[in-house]
Coordinates of C-alpha atoms and ligand atoms in Angstrom, one line a residue:
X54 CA 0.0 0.0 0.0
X55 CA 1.5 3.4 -1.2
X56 CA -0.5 5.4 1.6
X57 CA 1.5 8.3 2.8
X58 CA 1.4 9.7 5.6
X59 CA -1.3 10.8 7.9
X60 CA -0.9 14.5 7.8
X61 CA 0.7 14.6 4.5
X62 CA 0.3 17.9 2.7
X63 CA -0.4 17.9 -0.9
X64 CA -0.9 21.2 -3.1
X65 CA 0.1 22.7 -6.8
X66 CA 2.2 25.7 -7.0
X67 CA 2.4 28.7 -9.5
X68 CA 4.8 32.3 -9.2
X69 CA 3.0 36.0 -9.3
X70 CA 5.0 36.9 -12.5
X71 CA 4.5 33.6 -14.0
X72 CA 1.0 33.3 -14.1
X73 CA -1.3 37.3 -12.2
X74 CA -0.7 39.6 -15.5
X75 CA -2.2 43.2 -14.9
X76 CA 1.9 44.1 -13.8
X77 CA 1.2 47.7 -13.0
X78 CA -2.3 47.7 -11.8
X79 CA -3.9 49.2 -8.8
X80 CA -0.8 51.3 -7.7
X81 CA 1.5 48.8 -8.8
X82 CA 5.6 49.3 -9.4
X83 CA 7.2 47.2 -12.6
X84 CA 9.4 45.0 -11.8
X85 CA 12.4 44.1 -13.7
X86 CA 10.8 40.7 -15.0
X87 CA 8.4 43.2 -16.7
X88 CA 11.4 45.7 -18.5
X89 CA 13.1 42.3 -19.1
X90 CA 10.1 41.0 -20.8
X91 CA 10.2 43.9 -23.1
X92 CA 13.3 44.5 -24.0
X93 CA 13.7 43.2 -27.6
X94 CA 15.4 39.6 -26.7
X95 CA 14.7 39.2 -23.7
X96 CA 12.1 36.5 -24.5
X97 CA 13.1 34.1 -26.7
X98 CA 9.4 33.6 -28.1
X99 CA 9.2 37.8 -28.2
X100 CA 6.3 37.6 -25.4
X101 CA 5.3 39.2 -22.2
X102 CA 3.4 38.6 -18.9
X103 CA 1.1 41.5 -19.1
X104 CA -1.9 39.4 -19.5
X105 CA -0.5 35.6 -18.8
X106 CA -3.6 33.1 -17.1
X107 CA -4.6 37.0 -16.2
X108 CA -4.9 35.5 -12.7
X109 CA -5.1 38.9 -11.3
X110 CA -8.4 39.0 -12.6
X111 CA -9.7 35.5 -12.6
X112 CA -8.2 34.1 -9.4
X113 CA -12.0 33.7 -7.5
X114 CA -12.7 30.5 -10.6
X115 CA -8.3 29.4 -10.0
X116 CA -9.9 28.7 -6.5
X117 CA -12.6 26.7 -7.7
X118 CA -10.4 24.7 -9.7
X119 CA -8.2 24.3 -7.0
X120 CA -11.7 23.0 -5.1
X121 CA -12.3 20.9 -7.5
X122 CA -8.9 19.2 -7.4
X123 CA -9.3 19.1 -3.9
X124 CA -5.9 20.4 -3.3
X125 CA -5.0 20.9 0.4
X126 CA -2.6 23.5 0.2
X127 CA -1.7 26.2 -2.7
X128 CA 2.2 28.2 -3.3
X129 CA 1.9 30.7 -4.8
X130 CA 4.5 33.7 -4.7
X131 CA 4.2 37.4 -3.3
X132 CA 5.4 40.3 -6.0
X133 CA 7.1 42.7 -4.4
X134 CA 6.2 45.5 -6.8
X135 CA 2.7 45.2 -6.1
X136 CA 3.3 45.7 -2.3
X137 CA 5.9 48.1 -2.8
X138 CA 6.2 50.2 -6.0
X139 CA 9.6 51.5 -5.1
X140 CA 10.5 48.4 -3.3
X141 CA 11.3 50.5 0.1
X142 CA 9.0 53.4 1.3
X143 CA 5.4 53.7 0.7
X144 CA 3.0 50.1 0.6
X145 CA 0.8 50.2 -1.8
X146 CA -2.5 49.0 0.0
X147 CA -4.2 47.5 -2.9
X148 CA -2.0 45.7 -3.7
X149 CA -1.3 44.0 -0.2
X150 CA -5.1 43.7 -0.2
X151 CA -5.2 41.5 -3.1
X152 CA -2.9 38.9 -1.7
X153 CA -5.1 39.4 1.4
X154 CA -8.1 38.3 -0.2
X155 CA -6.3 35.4 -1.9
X156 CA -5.3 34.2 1.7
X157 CA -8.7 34.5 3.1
X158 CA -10.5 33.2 0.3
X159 CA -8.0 30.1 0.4
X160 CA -8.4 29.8 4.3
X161 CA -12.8 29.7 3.6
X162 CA -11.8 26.9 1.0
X163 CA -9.6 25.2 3.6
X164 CA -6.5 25.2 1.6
X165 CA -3.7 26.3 3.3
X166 CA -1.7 29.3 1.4
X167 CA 1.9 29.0 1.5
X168 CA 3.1 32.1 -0.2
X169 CA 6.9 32.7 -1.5
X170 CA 7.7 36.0 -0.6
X171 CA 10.3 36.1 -3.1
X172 CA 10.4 34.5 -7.2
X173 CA 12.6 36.4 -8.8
X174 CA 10.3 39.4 -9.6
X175 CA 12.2 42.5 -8.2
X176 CA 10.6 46.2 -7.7
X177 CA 12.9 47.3 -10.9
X178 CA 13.5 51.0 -8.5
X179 CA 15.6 48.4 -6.4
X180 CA 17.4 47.1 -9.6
X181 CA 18.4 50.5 -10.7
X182 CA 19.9 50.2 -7.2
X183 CA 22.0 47.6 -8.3
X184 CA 19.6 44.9 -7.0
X185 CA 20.8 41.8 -5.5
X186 CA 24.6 43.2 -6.4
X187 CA 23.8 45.8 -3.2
X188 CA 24.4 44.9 0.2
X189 CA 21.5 46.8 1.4
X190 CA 19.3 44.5 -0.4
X191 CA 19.5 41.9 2.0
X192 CA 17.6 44.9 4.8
X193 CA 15.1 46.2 1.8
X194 CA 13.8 41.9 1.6
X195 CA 13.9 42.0 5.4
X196 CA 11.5 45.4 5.4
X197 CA 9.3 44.4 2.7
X198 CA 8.9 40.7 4.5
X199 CA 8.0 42.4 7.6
X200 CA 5.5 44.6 6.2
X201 CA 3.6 41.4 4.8
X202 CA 4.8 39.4 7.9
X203 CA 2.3 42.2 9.7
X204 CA -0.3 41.7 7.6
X205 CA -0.8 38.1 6.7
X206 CA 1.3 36.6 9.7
X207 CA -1.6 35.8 12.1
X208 CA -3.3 33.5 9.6
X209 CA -0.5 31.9 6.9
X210 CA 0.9 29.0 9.1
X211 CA 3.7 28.5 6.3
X212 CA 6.2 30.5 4.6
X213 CA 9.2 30.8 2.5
X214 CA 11.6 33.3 1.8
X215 CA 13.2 32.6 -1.8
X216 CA 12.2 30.2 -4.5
X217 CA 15.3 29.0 -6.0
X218 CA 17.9 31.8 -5.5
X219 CA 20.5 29.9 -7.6
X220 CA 18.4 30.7 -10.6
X221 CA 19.0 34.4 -10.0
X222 CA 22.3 33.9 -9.8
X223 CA 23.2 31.5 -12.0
X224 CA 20.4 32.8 -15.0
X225 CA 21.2 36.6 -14.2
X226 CA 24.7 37.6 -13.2
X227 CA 26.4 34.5 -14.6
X228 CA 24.6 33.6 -18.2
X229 CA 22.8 37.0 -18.5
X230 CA 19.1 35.2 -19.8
X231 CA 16.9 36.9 -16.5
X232 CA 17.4 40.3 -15.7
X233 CA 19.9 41.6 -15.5
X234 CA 20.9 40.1 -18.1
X235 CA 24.8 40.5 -17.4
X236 CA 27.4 38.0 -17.4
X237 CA 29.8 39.2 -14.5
X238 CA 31.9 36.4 -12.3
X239 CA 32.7 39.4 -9.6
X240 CA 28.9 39.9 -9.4
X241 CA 27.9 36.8 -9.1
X242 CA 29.4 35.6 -5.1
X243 CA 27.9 38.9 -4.1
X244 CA 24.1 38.2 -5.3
X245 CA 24.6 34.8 -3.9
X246 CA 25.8 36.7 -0.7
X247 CA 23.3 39.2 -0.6
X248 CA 19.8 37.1 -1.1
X249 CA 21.3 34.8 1.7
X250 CA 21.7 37.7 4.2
X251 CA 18.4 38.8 3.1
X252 CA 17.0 35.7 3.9
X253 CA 18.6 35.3 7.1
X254 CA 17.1 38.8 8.2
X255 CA 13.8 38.4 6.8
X256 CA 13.5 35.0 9.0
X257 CA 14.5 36.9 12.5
X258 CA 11.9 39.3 11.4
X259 CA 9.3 36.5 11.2
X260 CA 10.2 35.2 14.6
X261 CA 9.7 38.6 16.0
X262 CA 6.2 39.0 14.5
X263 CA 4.9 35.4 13.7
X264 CA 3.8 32.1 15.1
X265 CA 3.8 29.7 12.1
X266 CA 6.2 28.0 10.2
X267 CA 9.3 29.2 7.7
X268 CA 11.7 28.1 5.3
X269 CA 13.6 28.5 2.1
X270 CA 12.9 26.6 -1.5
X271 CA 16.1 25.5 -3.4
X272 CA 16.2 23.7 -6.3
X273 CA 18.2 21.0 -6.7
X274 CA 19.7 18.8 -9.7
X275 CA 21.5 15.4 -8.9
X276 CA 25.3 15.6 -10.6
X277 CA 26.3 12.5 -12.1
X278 CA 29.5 12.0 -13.7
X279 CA 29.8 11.3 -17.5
X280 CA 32.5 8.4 -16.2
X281 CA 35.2 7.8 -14.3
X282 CA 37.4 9.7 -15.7
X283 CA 38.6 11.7 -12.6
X284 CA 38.4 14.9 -14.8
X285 CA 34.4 14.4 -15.1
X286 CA 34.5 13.2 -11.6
X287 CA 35.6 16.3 -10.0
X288 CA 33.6 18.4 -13.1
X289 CA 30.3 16.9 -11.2
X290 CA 31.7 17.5 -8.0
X291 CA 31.7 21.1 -8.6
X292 CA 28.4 21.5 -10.5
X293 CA 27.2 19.9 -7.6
X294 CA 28.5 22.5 -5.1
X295 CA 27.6 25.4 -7.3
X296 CA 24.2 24.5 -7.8
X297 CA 23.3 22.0 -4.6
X298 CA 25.4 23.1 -2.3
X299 CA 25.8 26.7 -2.5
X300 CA 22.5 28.1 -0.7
X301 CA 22.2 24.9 1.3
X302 CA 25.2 24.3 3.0
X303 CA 25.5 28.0 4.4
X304 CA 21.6 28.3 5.6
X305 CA 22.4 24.4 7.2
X306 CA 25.9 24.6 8.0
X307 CA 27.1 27.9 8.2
X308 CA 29.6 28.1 5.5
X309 CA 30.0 28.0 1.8
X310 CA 31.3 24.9 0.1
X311 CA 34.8 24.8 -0.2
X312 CA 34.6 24.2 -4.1
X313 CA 33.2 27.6 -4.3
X314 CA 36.8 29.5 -3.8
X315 CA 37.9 27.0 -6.2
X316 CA 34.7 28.0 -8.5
X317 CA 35.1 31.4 -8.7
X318 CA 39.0 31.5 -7.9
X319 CA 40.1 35.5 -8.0
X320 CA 36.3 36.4 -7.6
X321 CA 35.4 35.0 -4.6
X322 CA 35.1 37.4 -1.9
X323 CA 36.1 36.8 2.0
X324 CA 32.8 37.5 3.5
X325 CA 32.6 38.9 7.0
X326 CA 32.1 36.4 9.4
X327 CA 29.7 37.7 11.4
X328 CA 26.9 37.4 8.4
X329 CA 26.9 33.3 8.8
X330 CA 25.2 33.7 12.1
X331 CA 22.8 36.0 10.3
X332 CA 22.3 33.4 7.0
X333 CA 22.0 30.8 9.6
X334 CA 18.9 31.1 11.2
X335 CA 17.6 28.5 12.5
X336 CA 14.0 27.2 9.7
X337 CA 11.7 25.0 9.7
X338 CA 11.8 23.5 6.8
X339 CA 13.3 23.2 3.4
X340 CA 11.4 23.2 0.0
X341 CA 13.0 21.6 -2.5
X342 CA 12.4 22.0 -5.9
X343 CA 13.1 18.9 -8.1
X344 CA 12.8 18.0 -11.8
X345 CA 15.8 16.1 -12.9
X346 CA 19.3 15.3 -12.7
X347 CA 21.9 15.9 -14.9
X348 CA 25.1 13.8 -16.1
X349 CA 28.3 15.8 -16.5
X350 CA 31.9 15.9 -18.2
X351 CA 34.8 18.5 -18.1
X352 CA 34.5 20.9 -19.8
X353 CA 37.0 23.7 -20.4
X354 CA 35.2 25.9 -22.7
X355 CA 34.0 29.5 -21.9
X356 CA 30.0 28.1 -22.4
X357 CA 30.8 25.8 -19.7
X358 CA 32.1 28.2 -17.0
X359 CA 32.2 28.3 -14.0
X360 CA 31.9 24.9 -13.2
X361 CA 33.6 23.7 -16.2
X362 CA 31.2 21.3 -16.7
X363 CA 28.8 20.2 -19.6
X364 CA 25.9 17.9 -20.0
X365 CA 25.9 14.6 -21.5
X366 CA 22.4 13.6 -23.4
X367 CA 21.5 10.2 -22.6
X368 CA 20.6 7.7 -25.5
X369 CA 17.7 6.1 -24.9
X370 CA 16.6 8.4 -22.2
X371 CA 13.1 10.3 -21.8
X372 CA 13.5 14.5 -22.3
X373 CA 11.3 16.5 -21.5
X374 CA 9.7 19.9 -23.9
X375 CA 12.9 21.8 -21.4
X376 CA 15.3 19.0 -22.4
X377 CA 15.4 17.6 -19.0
X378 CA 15.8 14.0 -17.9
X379 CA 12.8 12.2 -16.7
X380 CA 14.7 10.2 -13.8
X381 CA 11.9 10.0 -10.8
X382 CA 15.0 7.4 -9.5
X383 CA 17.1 10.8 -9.0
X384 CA 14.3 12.2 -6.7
X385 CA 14.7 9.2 -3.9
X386 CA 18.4 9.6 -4.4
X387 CA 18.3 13.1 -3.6
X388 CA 16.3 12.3 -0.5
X389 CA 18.4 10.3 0.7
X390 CA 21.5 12.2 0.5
X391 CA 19.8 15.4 1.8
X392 CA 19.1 13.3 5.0
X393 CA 22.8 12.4 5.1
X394 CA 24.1 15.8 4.7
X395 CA 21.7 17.5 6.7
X396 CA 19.8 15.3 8.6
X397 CA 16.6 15.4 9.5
X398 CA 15.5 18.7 8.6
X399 CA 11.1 18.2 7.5
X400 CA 11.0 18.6 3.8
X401 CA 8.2 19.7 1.3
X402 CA 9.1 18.9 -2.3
X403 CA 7.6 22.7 -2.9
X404 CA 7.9 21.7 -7.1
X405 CA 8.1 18.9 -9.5
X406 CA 6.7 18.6 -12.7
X407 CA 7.3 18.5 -16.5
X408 CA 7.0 20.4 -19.9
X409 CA 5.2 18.4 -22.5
X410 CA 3.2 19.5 -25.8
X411 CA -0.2 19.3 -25.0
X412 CA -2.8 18.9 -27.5
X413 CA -6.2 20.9 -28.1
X414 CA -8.9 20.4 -25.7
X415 CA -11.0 17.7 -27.3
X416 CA -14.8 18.6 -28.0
X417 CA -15.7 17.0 -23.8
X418 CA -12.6 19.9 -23.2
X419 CA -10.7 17.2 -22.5
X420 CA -6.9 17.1 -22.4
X421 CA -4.9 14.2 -22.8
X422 CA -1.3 14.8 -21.0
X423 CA -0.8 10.8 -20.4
X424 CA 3.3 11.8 -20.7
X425 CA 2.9 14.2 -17.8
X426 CA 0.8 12.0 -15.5
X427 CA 3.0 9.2 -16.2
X428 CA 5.5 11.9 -15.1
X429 CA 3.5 12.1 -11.5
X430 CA 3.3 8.7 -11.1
X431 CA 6.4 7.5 -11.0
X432 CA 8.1 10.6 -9.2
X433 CA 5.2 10.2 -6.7
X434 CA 6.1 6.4 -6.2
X435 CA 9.8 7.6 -6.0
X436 CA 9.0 10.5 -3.0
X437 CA 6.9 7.1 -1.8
X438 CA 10.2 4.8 -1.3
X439 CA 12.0 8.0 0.1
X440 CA 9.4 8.4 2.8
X441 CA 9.3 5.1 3.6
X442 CA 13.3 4.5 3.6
X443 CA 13.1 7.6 6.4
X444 CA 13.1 10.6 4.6
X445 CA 11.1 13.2 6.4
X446 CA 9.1 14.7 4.1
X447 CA 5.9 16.5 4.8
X448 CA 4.1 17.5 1.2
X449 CA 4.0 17.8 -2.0
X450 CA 3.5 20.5 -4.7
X451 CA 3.0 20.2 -8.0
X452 CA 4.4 22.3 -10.8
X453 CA 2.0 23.8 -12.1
X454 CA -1.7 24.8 -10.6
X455 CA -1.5 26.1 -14.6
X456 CA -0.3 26.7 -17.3
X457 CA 2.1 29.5 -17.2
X458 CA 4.9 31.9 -18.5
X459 CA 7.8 30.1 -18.4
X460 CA 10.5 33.3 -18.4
X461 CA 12.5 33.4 -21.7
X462 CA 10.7 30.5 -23.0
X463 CA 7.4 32.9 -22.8
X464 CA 4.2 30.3 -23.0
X465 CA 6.0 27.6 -25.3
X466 CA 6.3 25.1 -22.7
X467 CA 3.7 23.7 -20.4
X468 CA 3.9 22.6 -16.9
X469 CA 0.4 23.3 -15.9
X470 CA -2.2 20.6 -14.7
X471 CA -4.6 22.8 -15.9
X472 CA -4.5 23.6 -19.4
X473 CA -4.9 27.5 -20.0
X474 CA -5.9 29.0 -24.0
X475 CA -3.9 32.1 -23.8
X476 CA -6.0 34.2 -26.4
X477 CA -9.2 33.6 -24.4
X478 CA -8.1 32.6 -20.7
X479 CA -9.7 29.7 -20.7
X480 CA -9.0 26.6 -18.7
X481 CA -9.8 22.9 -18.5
X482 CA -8.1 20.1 -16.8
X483 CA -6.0 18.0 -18.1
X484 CA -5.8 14.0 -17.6
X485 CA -2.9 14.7 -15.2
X486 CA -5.0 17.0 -12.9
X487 CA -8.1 14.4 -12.5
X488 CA -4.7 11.7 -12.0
X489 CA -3.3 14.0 -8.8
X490 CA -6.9 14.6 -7.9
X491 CA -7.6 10.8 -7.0
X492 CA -3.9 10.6 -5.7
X493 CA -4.6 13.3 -3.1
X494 CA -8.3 11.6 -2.3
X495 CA -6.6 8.2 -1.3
X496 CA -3.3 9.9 0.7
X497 CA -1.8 8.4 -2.7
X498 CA -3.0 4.8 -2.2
X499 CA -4.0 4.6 -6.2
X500 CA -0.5 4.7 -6.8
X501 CA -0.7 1.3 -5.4
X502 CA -2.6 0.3 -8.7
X503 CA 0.2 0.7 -11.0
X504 CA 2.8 -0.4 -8.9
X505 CA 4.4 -3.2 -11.1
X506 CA 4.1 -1.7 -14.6
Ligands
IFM770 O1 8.7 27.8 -13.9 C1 9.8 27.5 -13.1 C2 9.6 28.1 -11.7 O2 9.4 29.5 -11.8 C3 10.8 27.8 -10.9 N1 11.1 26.4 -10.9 C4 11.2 25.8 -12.1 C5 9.9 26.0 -13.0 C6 10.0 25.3 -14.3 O3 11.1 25.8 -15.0

């Protein structure tokens, strides 16, 4: 029997950029996702967000979907600009409201709102401040947290700080495809630096003003070796550190990973000690975002920098519409070793999912996604094994509640279990949806069904 366990949490996620649209109404600031998005290149497809599932509007029927799904918990991300138009100073009170009324309505629908207070949507003011790059950064997060921590803390039992802060790193000051869009190896230890200070900070603020629970989301990608080939041996080891380890082992441990002087050689700055006790605040959980894992060789080229590492492409092996492996296998490997280097820390898998092509919804409005649910089902029996072998892990979100705008890729790839016509906003569910729906109303027992195909 694949039953998990009792109070097991299970939810979908989305990201206020990725899926609200109306970016600058009701006394809203722009963010720098929404200059990015129109700056000639910045989206490979050449679209924007300003409408996307134009949730801003039509989140009363996203609840009823979610209802319908039965979904006991929904992530869903806080944008900044909408709070804050500068990003410091003045709070914009319609736009606080609207997140208000998102949490109450979810709380009357008795699904539990776990909101992100930070997915890579920044008030662009701050960016013209240098953003991330600025130390002070760190204290404006810590402000603007406590300003929502002061409105929405006596009734969200669950928070996190940043969804996947590597991305902004890695995406914005390193490959220059998210704003800002530059590639600058000095920058890059100091952004790193900065959002973990500012996470640091924005938790001491919540245990000053809040009762519930917090933690950070971190995505994470398994590093296998091409070989043994020490070369492509030590080239994993360092992709690992650079994209595992590098947020993790300073928010767990205290420090950075040692590869990471080695990573950035000349660049990498001597921090001050004292900001480790800050980063290292004590959470409650971690959210870990995983998709797939990838299998590396050395690599000395300039593409491959820092880690000089590539990736291998698999023969044989299932990609997904973002070119990732499917490898649910990874996902109770990573549990595993998260236990061992961290120990027993509760964990929510706060994303998983996959990009396929869907096709049109047929004339019943179904979709057929059977790639995608087979997807859920086998990383679901995967978290299963990883639970049972002792991992502690408390819930489960699924990427996506919907369709949504996948940053440079625009709306060309699909993650949603909801299906959503961009011209006319419409949604329906897709097979996978109506699969996680009877996998959340037996505590996953069904899974049992397809156990040994
Ligand atoms: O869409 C993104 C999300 O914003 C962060 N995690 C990965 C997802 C799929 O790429």
């Amino acid at each position: 029997m694949t039953t998990f366990p009792k109070d097991f949490l299970w939810g979908a996620a989305t990201a206020a950029f990725q899926i609200e649209g109306s970016p600058l109404a009701d006394g809203a600031g722009p963010s720098n996702w929404l200059r990015f998005s129109h700056q000639p290149g910045g989206i490979l497809t050449g679209e924007n967000a300003d409408i996307a599932c134009d949730h801003y509007q039509r989140w009363p029927g996203d609840l009823d979907l979610m209802r319908q799904l039965g979904l006991q918990a929904y992530r869903f991300s806080l944008s900044w600009s909408r709070i804050m138009p500068e990003g410091t100073g003045a709070v914009n009170g319609p736009g606080l409201d609207f997140y208000a009324r998102l949490v109450d309505a979810l709380l009357d629908a008795g699904i539990q709102p776990v909101p992100t207070l930070f997915h890579w949507d920044l008030p662009d003011a701050l960016a013209e401040r240098g953003g991330w790059r600025n130390r002070d950064c760190a204290e404006w997060f810590a402000d603007y947290a406590g300003i929502v921590f002061q409105r929405l803390g006596d009734r969200v039992p669950r928070w996190t700080t940043h969804n996947e802060p590597w991305v902004v790193v890695d995406a914005g000051y390193v490959h220059g495809v998210h704003p800002p869009g530059i590639r600058d190896l000095s920058a890059a230890p100091h952004v790193t630096h900065n959002l973990l200070r500012g996470h640091g900070l924005a938790v001491q603020n919540f245990r000053a003003e809040c009762r519930g629970e917090i933690g950070i989301v971190v995505n994470q990608e398994p590093k296998d070796a091409a070989g043994d080939d020490p070369a492509d041996q030590a080239a994993a080891r360092r992709a690992d550190a650079y994209m595992n380890r590098q947020f993790l082992d300073p928010v767990l441990l205290g420090s950075y990973p040692d590869e990471m002087a080695e990573i950035f050689a000349a660049h990498w700055p001597d921090f001050p000690a004292a900001d480790f006790a800050q980063i290292q605040q004590p959470i409650d959980f971690l959210g870990v975002n995983y998709y797939t894992r990838s299998v590396n060789r050395f690599d000395p080229s300039p593409t491959a920098q820092p880690v000089q590492a590539s990736q291998v492409r698999r023969p044989g092996a299932l990609y997904t519409e973002m070119e990732w492996e499917v490898r649910p296998r990874s996902l109770y490997e990573l549990l595993m070793r998260l236990r061992k280097l961290y120990g027993d820390i509760p964990l929510f898998i706060t994303e998983n999912g996959a990009a396929f092509a869907d096709p049109q919804p047929d004339e019943d409005g179904r979709i057929a996604d059977p790639l995608r649910t087979e997807y859920f089902r086998t990383h679901l029996l995967a978290l299963y094994d990883a639970v049972a072998d002792g991992s502690v892990v408390r819930g489960y979100f699924a990427w996506s509640l919907l369709d949504n705008f996948e940053w440079t890729f625009g709306f060309s790839k699909r993650f949603g279990l909801i299906g959503v016509d961009f011209a006319t906003g419409e949604r329906h569910l897709k097979d996978s949806a109506l699969f996680y729906r009877d996998v959340i109303a037996t505590n996953g027992e069904i899974l049992s069904d397809s156990r040994s195909r």
